[in-house]
mmCIF file of C-alpha atoms in Angstrom:
data_model
loop_
_atom_site.group_PDB
_atom_site.id
_atom_site.type_symbol
_atom_site.label_atom_id
_atom_site.label_comp_id
_atom_site.label_asym_id
_atom_site.label_seq_id
_atom_site.Cartn_x
_atom_site.Cartn_y
_atom_site.Cartn_z
ATOM 1 C CA ASP A 1 7.991 63.887 6.898
ATOM 2 C CA ALA A 2 10.653 62.348 9.088
ATOM 3 C CA VAL A 3 11.495 58.645 9.200
ATOM 4 C CA LEU A 4 12.786 56.831 12.280
ATOM 5 C CA ILE A 5 15.012 53.897 11.306
ATOM 6 C CA THR A 6 15.333 51.152 13.908
ATOM 7 C CA TYR A 7 15.843 47.450 14.361
ATOM 8 C CA GLY A 8 12.773 45.707 15.707
ATOM 9 C CA ASP A 9 14.520 44.665 18.915
ATOM 10 C CA THR A 10 16.081 48.020 19.831
ATOM 11 C CA LEU A 11 13.645 48.300 22.743
ATOM 12 C CA SER A 12 12.480 45.608 25.145
ATOM 13 C CA ALA A 13 10.298 45.349 28.203
ATOM 14 C CA GLU A 14 9.514 42.461 30.490
ATOM 15 C CA GLY A 15 6.428 40.514 29.522
ATOM 16 C CA GLU A 16 5.939 41.939 26.018
ATOM 17 C CA SER A 17 7.395 41.483 22.566
ATOM 18 C CA PRO A 18 9.940 43.969 21.161
ATOM 19 C CA LEU A 19 7.375 45.222 18.617
ATOM 20 C CA VAL A 20 4.886 45.959 21.389
ATOM 21 C CA ALA A 21 7.623 47.770 23.336
ATOM 22 C CA LEU A 22 8.492 49.800 20.223
ATOM 23 C CA GLN A 23 4.842 50.663 19.557
ATOM 24 C CA ARG A 24 4.197 51.742 23.132
ATOM 25 C CA PHE A 25 7.374 53.844 23.344
ATOM 26 C CA ALA A 26 6.821 55.460 19.947
ATOM 27 C CA GLN A 27 3.152 56.207 20.657
ATOM 28 C CA THR A 28 4.133 57.882 23.937
ATOM 29 C CA HIS A 29 7.246 59.788 22.889
ATOM 30 C CA LEU A 30 7.572 60.072 19.107
ATOM 31 C CA LYS A 31 4.193 60.912 17.538
ATOM 32 C CA LYS A 32 4.967 64.616 17.206
ATOM 33 C CA ILE A 33 8.486 63.961 15.892
ATOM 34 C CA PHE A 34 8.276 61.197 13.278
ATOM 35 C CA SER A 35 5.723 60.524 10.548
ATOM 36 C CA HIS A 36 7.155 57.137 9.518
ATOM 37 C CA ILE A 37 8.909 54.237 11.214
ATOM 38 C CA HIS A 38 11.236 52.023 9.205
ATOM 39 C CA VAL A 39 11.655 48.725 11.021
ATOM 40 C CA LEU A 40 14.793 47.203 9.517
ATOM 41 C CA PRO A 41 14.420 43.609 8.263
ATOM 42 C CA PHE A 42 12.124 41.856 10.697
ATOM 43 C CA TRP A 43 11.842 38.562 8.834
ATOM 44 C CA PRO A 44 13.366 35.263 10.041
ATOM 45 C CA TYR A 45 16.989 35.395 8.909
ATOM 46 C CA SER A 46 20.255 33.449 9.047
ATOM 47 C CA SER A 47 22.934 36.180 8.866
ATOM 48 C CA ASP A 48 23.816 39.789 7.988
ATOM 49 C CA ASP A 49 21.659 41.450 10.667
ATOM 50 C CA GLY A 50 18.442 40.439 8.959
ATOM 51 C CA PHE A 51 19.452 40.895 5.326
ATOM 52 C CA SER A 52 19.700 37.158 4.670
ATOM 53 C CA VAL A 53 15.974 36.449 4.682
ATOM 54 C CA ILE A 54 14.656 32.940 5.326
ATOM 55 C CA ASP A 55 10.981 33.753 4.760
ATOM 56 C CA PHE A 56 9.691 36.940 3.100
ATOM 57 C CA HIS A 57 6.187 36.513 4.537
ATOM 58 C CA ARG A 58 6.730 35.948 8.258
ATOM 59 C CA ILE A 59 7.832 38.152 11.137
ATOM 60 C CA ASP A 60 10.652 36.728 13.240
ATOM 61 C CA PRO A 61 8.829 35.266 16.271
ATOM 62 C CA ALA A 62 11.529 36.761 18.518
ATOM 63 C CA LEU A 63 10.237 40.223 17.503
ATOM 64 C CA GLY A 64 6.486 39.712 17.538
ATOM 65 C CA ARG A 65 3.533 39.187 15.209
ATOM 66 C CA TRP A 66 1.869 40.862 12.233
ATOM 67 C CA SER A 67 -0.952 42.116 14.453
ATOM 68 C CA GLU A 68 1.619 44.037 16.508
ATOM 69 C CA MET A 69 3.208 45.530 13.392
ATOM 70 C CA CYS A 70 -0.261 46.591 12.233
ATOM 71 C CA ARG A 71 -0.858 48.261 15.605
ATOM 72 C CA LEU A 72 2.334 50.278 15.099
ATOM 73 C CA GLY A 73 0.960 51.221 11.681
ATOM 74 C CA GLN A 74 -2.105 52.787 13.268
ATOM 75 C CA ASP A 75 0.072 55.543 14.755
ATOM 76 C CA PHE A 76 2.823 55.840 12.120
ATOM 77 C CA LYS A 77 3.259 55.181 8.439
ATOM 78 C CA LEU A 78 5.446 52.109 7.953
ATOM 79 C CA MET A 79 8.504 51.439 5.810
ATOM 80 C CA PHE A 80 9.539 47.850 5.007
ATOM 81 C CA ASP A 81 12.632 46.377 3.360
ATOM 82 C CA LEU A 82 12.182 44.284 0.237
ATOM 83 C CA VAL A 83 15.466 42.351 0.188
ATOM 84 C CA LEU A 84 15.069 41.370 -3.432
ATOM 85 C CA ASN A 85 18.638 40.724 -4.621
ATOM 86 C CA HIS A 86 19.069 37.536 -2.603
ATOM 87 C CA ILE A 87 17.575 35.018 -0.199
ATOM 88 C CA SER A 88 19.054 32.961 2.634
ATOM 89 C CA ALA A 89 20.782 29.681 1.827
ATOM 90 C CA LYS A 90 18.733 28.321 4.765
ATOM 91 C CA SER A 91 15.405 29.220 3.110
ATOM 92 C CA LYS A 92 12.778 26.803 1.838
ATOM 93 C CA TRP A 93 13.033 28.439 -1.583
ATOM 94 C CA PHE A 94 16.709 27.495 -1.891
ATOM 95 C CA GLU A 95 15.952 24.025 -0.575
ATOM 96 C CA TYR A 96 13.362 23.655 -3.337
ATOM 97 C CA TYR A 97 15.914 24.901 -5.897
ATOM 98 C CA ARG A 98 18.432 22.278 -4.767
ATOM 99 C CA ALA A 99 15.739 19.625 -5.113
ATOM 100 C CA GLY A 100 14.894 20.800 -8.650
ATOM 101 C CA ARG A 101 11.294 21.530 -7.711
ATOM 102 C CA SER A 102 9.185 23.039 -10.493
ATOM 103 C CA GLY A 103 8.802 26.792 -10.089
ATOM 104 C CA PHE A 104 12.072 26.988 -8.151
ATOM 105 C CA ASP A 105 14.524 25.267 -10.510
ATOM 106 C CA THR A 106 15.610 28.610 -11.996
ATOM 107 C CA LEU A 107 15.750 30.434 -8.647
ATOM 108 C CA ALA A 108 19.529 30.921 -8.543
ATOM 109 C CA ILE A 109 22.054 32.236 -11.066
ATOM 110 C CA GLU A 110 24.441 29.495 -12.091
ATOM 111 C CA ALA A 111 27.898 30.060 -13.581
ATOM 112 C CA ASP A 112 30.983 28.084 -14.498
ATOM 113 C CA PRO A 113 33.676 28.844 -11.891
ATOM 114 C CA HIS A 114 36.228 29.178 -14.702
ATOM 115 C CA THR A 115 34.317 32.063 -16.289
ATOM 116 C CA ASP A 116 36.110 35.418 -16.328
ATOM 117 C CA LEU A 117 34.058 37.574 -13.932
ATOM 118 C CA SER A 118 36.745 40.169 -13.339
ATOM 119 C CA ASP A 119 34.566 43.022 -14.663
ATOM 120 C CA VAL A 120 31.936 42.518 -11.960
ATOM 121 C CA VAL A 121 31.741 45.319 -9.397
ATOM 122 C CA ARG A 122 32.051 43.774 -5.940
ATOM 123 C CA PRO A 123 30.506 45.309 -2.791
ATOM 124 C CA ARG A 124 32.378 42.841 -0.554
ATOM 125 C CA ALA A 125 35.699 41.023 -0.728
ATOM 126 C CA LEU A 126 34.155 37.547 -0.714
ATOM 127 C CA PRO A 127 33.904 34.879 -3.431
ATOM 128 C CA LEU A 128 31.374 35.800 -6.098
ATOM 129 C CA LEU A 129 30.389 32.169 -6.731
ATOM 130 C CA THR A 130 29.572 29.556 -4.105
ATOM 131 C CA GLU A 131 29.562 25.807 -4.660
ATOM 132 C CA THR A 132 26.335 24.069 -3.706
ATOM 133 C CA ILE A 133 25.457 20.402 -3.677
ATOM 134 C CA MET A 134 22.129 19.625 -5.287
ATOM 135 C CA ALA A 135 19.756 16.969 -3.966
ATOM 136 C CA ASN A 136 20.997 14.613 -6.707
ATOM 137 C CA GLN A 137 24.571 15.182 -5.395
ATOM 138 C CA LYS A 138 25.627 17.150 -8.456
ATOM 139 C CA LYS A 139 27.711 20.285 -7.852
ATOM 140 C CA ARG A 140 26.705 23.705 -9.105
ATOM 141 C CA HIS A 141 28.159 27.141 -8.565
ATOM 142 C CA VAL A 142 25.679 29.881 -7.804
ATOM 143 C CA TRP A 143 26.033 33.652 -7.698
ATOM 144 C CA THR A 144 26.436 35.086 -4.171
ATOM 145 C CA THR A 145 27.179 38.801 -4.402
ATOM 146 C CA PHE A 146 27.188 39.477 -0.662
ATOM 147 C CA SER A 147 28.028 36.181 1.087
ATOM 148 C CA ALA A 148 27.785 32.417 0.713
ATOM 149 C CA ASP A 149 24.629 32.560 2.845
ATOM 150 C CA GLN A 150 22.923 35.040 0.483
ATOM 151 C CA ILE A 151 21.888 33.373 -2.769
ATOM 152 C CA ASP A 152 21.283 35.880 -5.567
ATOM 153 C CA LEU A 153 17.828 35.602 -7.130
ATOM 154 C CA ASN A 154 17.580 35.108 -10.869
ATOM 155 C CA PHE A 155 15.276 37.847 -12.155
ATOM 156 C CA ALA A 156 15.676 36.509 -15.691
ATOM 157 C CA SER A 157 13.324 33.757 -14.471
ATOM 158 C CA VAL A 158 9.630 34.566 -14.810
ATOM 159 C CA ASP A 159 8.980 32.327 -11.793
ATOM 160 C CA VAL A 160 11.284 34.459 -9.648
ATOM 161 C CA LEU A 161 9.858 37.722 -10.960
ATOM 162 C CA ILE A 162 6.285 36.639 -10.200
ATOM 163 C CA LYS A 163 7.237 35.486 -6.701
ATOM 164 C CA MET A 164 8.894 38.817 -5.890
ATOM 165 C CA VAL A 165 5.998 40.868 -7.286
ATOM 166 C CA ALA A 166 3.775 38.821 -4.970
ATOM 167 C CA VAL A 167 6.048 39.712 -2.032
ATOM 168 C CA LEU A 168 5.874 43.390 -3.012
ATOM 169 C CA LEU A 169 2.075 43.286 -3.007
ATOM 170 C CA TYR A 170 2.005 41.340 0.262
ATOM 171 C CA TYR A 171 3.938 44.156 1.938
ATOM 172 C CA VAL A 172 1.416 46.644 0.586
ATOM 173 C CA LYS A 173 -1.377 44.518 2.058
ATOM 174 C CA GLN A 174 0.427 44.545 5.423
ATOM 175 C CA GLY A 175 0.453 48.347 5.493
ATOM 176 C CA ALA A 176 3.798 49.419 4.025
ATOM 177 C CA GLU A 177 3.716 53.041 2.827
ATOM 178 C CA ILE A 178 7.381 53.049 1.716
ATOM 179 C CA ILE A 179 9.099 49.956 0.328
ATOM 180 C CA ARG A 180 12.886 50.071 0.302
ATOM 181 C CA LEU A 181 14.493 48.039 -2.482
ATOM 182 C CA ASP A 182 17.620 46.721 -0.804
ATOM 183 C CA ALA A 183 20.856 46.410 -2.843
ATOM 184 C CA ILE A 184 18.889 47.132 -6.008
ATOM 185 C CA ALA A 185 21.969 48.151 -8.021
ATOM 186 C CA TYR A 186 23.189 44.536 -8.289
ATOM 187 C CA LEU A 187 19.872 42.947 -9.259
ATOM 188 C CA TRP A 188 20.556 41.975 -12.895
ATOM 189 C CA LYS A 189 23.613 39.984 -13.929
ATOM 190 C CA GLU A 190 25.126 39.677 -17.382
ATOM 191 C CA ILE A 191 28.530 38.047 -17.769
ATOM 192 C CA GLY A 192 30.977 40.421 -19.456
ATOM 193 C CA THR A 193 29.498 43.502 -17.773
ATOM 194 C CA THR A 194 29.994 45.226 -14.417
ATOM 195 C CA CYS A 195 26.638 43.794 -13.215
ATOM 196 C CA ILE A 196 25.750 47.072 -11.530
ATOM 197 C CA HIS A 197 23.059 49.565 -12.646
ATOM 198 C CA LEU A 198 22.241 47.493 -15.730
ATOM 199 C CA ASP A 199 19.323 48.629 -17.899
ATOM 200 C CA LYS A 200 17.230 45.610 -16.915
ATOM 201 C CA THR A 201 17.678 46.481 -13.243
ATOM 202 C CA HIS A 202 16.036 49.822 -14.007
ATOM 203 C CA GLU A 203 13.335 47.966 -15.970
ATOM 204 C CA VAL A 204 12.458 45.953 -12.857
ATOM 205 C CA VAL A 205 12.177 49.173 -10.828
ATOM 206 C CA ARG A 206 9.933 50.635 -13.528
ATOM 207 C CA LEU A 207 7.786 47.498 -13.472
ATOM 208 C CA PHE A 208 7.360 47.701 -9.694
ATOM 209 C CA ARG A 209 6.496 51.404 -9.957
ATOM 210 C CA ALA A 210 3.922 50.741 -12.687
ATOM 211 C CA ILE A 211 2.285 48.000 -10.618
ATOM 212 C CA LEU A 212 2.089 50.168 -7.500
ATOM 213 C CA ASP A 213 0.818 53.145 -9.487
ATOM 214 C CA GLN A 214 -2.126 50.947 -10.527
ATOM 215 C CA VAL A 215 -2.995 49.162 -7.288
ATOM 216 C CA ALA A 216 -1.496 51.277 -4.479
ATOM 217 C CA PRO A 217 -0.473 54.740 -5.720
ATOM 218 C CA GLN A 218 0.002 55.933 -2.135
ATOM 219 C CA VAL A 219 2.952 53.531 -1.662
ATOM 220 C CA MET A 220 6.402 54.916 -2.453
ATOM 221 C CA ILE A 221 9.430 53.032 -3.736
ATOM 222 C CA LEU A 222 12.773 53.913 -2.186
ATOM 223 C CA THR A 223 15.918 52.522 -3.827
ATOM 224 C CA GLU A 224 19.003 51.781 -1.712
ATOM 225 C CA THR A 225 22.355 52.112 -3.469
ATOM 226 C CA ASN A 226 25.721 52.686 -1.803
ATOM 227 C CA VAL A 227 27.151 54.484 -4.834
ATOM 228 C CA PRO A 228 28.189 58.015 -5.879
ATOM 229 C CA HIS A 229 25.495 60.689 -6.128
ATOM 230 C CA ALA A 230 24.936 60.661 -9.894
ATOM 231 C CA GLU A 231 24.460 56.878 -9.882
ATOM 232 C CA ASN A 232 22.235 57.055 -6.819
ATOM 233 C CA ILE A 233 19.795 59.559 -8.331
ATOM 234 C CA SER A 234 19.614 57.629 -11.616
ATOM 235 C CA TYR A 235 16.955 55.536 -9.857
ATOM 236 C CA PHE A 236 14.521 58.439 -10.111
ATOM 237 C CA GLY A 237 14.352 57.481 -13.819
ATOM 238 C CA ASN A 238 12.625 60.325 -15.652
ATOM 239 C CA GLY A 239 11.206 61.572 -12.372
ATOM 240 C CA LEU A 240 7.911 59.745 -12.771
ATOM 241 C CA ASN A 241 8.640 56.142 -13.689
ATOM 242 C CA GLU A 242 11.085 54.698 -11.127
ATOM 243 C CA ALA A 243 11.622 55.449 -7.435
ATOM 244 C CA GLN A 244 9.919 58.337 -5.644
ATOM 245 C CA MET A 245 12.815 58.413 -3.169
ATOM 246 C CA VAL A 246 16.480 57.350 -3.344
ATOM 247 C CA TYR A 247 18.668 56.364 -0.424
ATOM 248 C CA ASN A 248 22.389 55.941 0.095
#
């Protein structure tokens, strides 16, 4: 197997969408070279080259449509990104959180800005907490590991966990053969810890693997962690219960 990694708009041609241009080029030139194509985040987004996702279920209209992605999947196996650590501050989900809507009121991770968070491992030199104004005008500070536009999801919330399992299964339905868990190392937060590689992060990976083993055993999980080798390969678990592939 060999995986081509590309943004959805790397190629363009007059009169057709970027996904159609990619499919046509790949079908003509790449079928004997690559088995898989990983289209980097192709969702509507607000920043970070696609990794601040506005809607987990839609393709950015500037790139094309689901039917065009499915056509690409007829010639190549597909790899999708599940950006599960965070969601865009411009998303409907975060808007519902700010409004206190049921099912979304525990979406974000709140913390007192005076809390000592000095033990937290930081991937970027940006503020860890971001002030947000709720619909009732009250101020809260929410966890933003990567940027103020990327609101960390609270996986301690059953509502959040169920929503993200649904996204995982939606990607399977859309033809993903490999699902890359973006920034997985930072998923679970516990104040007083480093908030990286925590046991409950690995439990979430094991849960996703167990679900896929039952309903779509052909789909592989790939974990993405920009960490040293020993930490990276810890996401294999015991070799059978976490990721089938790891990625740095």
